[in-house]
């Protein structure tokens, strides 16, 4: 999966289209990411007693996972596609694809 935890992304499809946020959690096995402030849902939880006597529960608002195909990485303020190339040290490096991901020499920029 090309989107990692800590990446800045923009939503490109769905009810939160255009919203930007930081990836809180990535689920590569399910192909989903959890984005801060995006795809918020209301979850109804049972009111329970804690050890100190306080009550917790009720209606809780939280983020839900969004499919990775509905987000794009933001690099230098622009949404870019992501690819990989082999760096000088022989390791895989993420690079931005397309015109927004090119530097002045026409080479892909590292993300």
XYZ file of C-alpha atoms in Angstrom:
111
model
C 0.000 0.000 0.000
C 1.430 3.364 -1.027
C -0.154 5.452 1.753
C 1.577 5.243 5.143
C 0.829 6.382 8.694
C 1.644 10.082 9.130
C 1.089 11.014 5.458
C -0.960 14.090 4.549
C -3.802 13.053 2.217
C -6.811 14.566 0.440
C -10.114 12.730 -0.049
C -10.980 12.447 -3.770
C -14.308 10.585 -3.544
C -17.232 10.240 -1.159
C -19.152 12.603 1.088
C -15.952 14.196 2.473
C -14.499 14.911 -0.989
C -11.871 17.671 -0.855
C -11.115 17.271 2.866
C -7.454 17.100 3.898
C -6.119 15.232 6.889
C -3.300 13.222 8.383
C -3.330 9.414 8.286
C -3.724 8.166 11.865
C -3.659 4.438 11.087
C -3.162 2.308 7.973
C -4.717 -1.139 7.462
C -2.818 -2.669 4.495
C -4.523 -6.059 4.789
C -7.967 -4.426 4.391
C -6.826 -1.652 2.006
C -8.145 1.106 4.280
C -6.768 4.128 6.128
C -8.002 6.131 9.114
C -7.780 9.874 8.372
C -7.978 12.553 11.058
C -11.272 14.485 10.882
C -12.618 12.583 7.850
C -15.505 10.070 7.595
C -16.782 10.790 11.107
C -19.528 8.498 12.378
C -21.716 8.437 15.476
C -21.417 5.230 17.463
C -23.990 4.384 20.116
C -22.333 2.671 23.073
C -23.855 1.203 26.207
C -23.439 3.331 29.338
C -21.175 1.483 31.763
C -19.756 2.157 35.208
C -15.992 2.524 35.503
C -14.016 1.469 38.576
C -14.166 4.959 40.075
C -17.916 5.270 39.666
C -17.945 7.541 36.602
C -20.214 6.676 33.710
C -18.963 6.293 30.167
C -20.930 5.668 27.019
C -23.748 7.275 25.065
C -23.288 8.675 21.575
C -19.614 8.861 20.615
C -18.335 10.568 17.435
C -15.245 8.972 15.902
C -13.444 8.513 12.588
C -14.150 5.442 10.485
C -11.748 3.840 8.014
C -11.906 4.990 4.386
C -10.791 2.982 1.361
C -7.268 3.810 0.211
C -8.504 4.250 -3.381
C -10.520 7.282 -2.229
C -7.493 9.266 -0.994
C -4.441 10.819 -2.666
C -1.152 11.813 -1.109
C -0.497 15.565 -0.743
C 3.047 16.666 -1.625
C 4.052 20.352 -1.756
C 0.372 21.304 -1.420
C -0.746 19.269 -4.446
C -2.400 15.857 -4.721
C 0.021 13.433 -6.376
C 0.118 9.790 -7.382
C 2.805 7.673 -5.748
C 5.299 5.291 -7.306
C 8.511 3.575 -6.286
C 12.033 3.628 -7.643
C 15.316 2.134 -6.509
C 17.569 4.713 -4.835
C 21.360 4.960 -5.048
C 21.721 2.817 -1.929
C 19.615 0.024 -3.475
C 16.515 0.610 -1.322
C 12.995 1.278 -2.589
C 12.064 4.965 -2.355
C 8.584 6.468 -2.734
C 8.412 9.119 -5.458
C 5.654 11.428 -6.673
C 4.301 10.686 -10.162
C 2.952 13.089 -12.782
C 3.793 16.723 -13.515
C 3.180 17.815 -9.907
C 5.841 15.349 -8.747
C 8.710 16.497 -10.982
C 11.565 18.757 -9.927
C 13.207 21.379 -12.179
C 15.374 18.750 -13.916
C 12.384 16.577 -14.786
C 13.255 13.910 -12.201
C 10.592 12.525 -9.807
C 10.716 14.019 -6.291
C 10.976 11.812 -3.224
C 7.866 11.785 -1.058
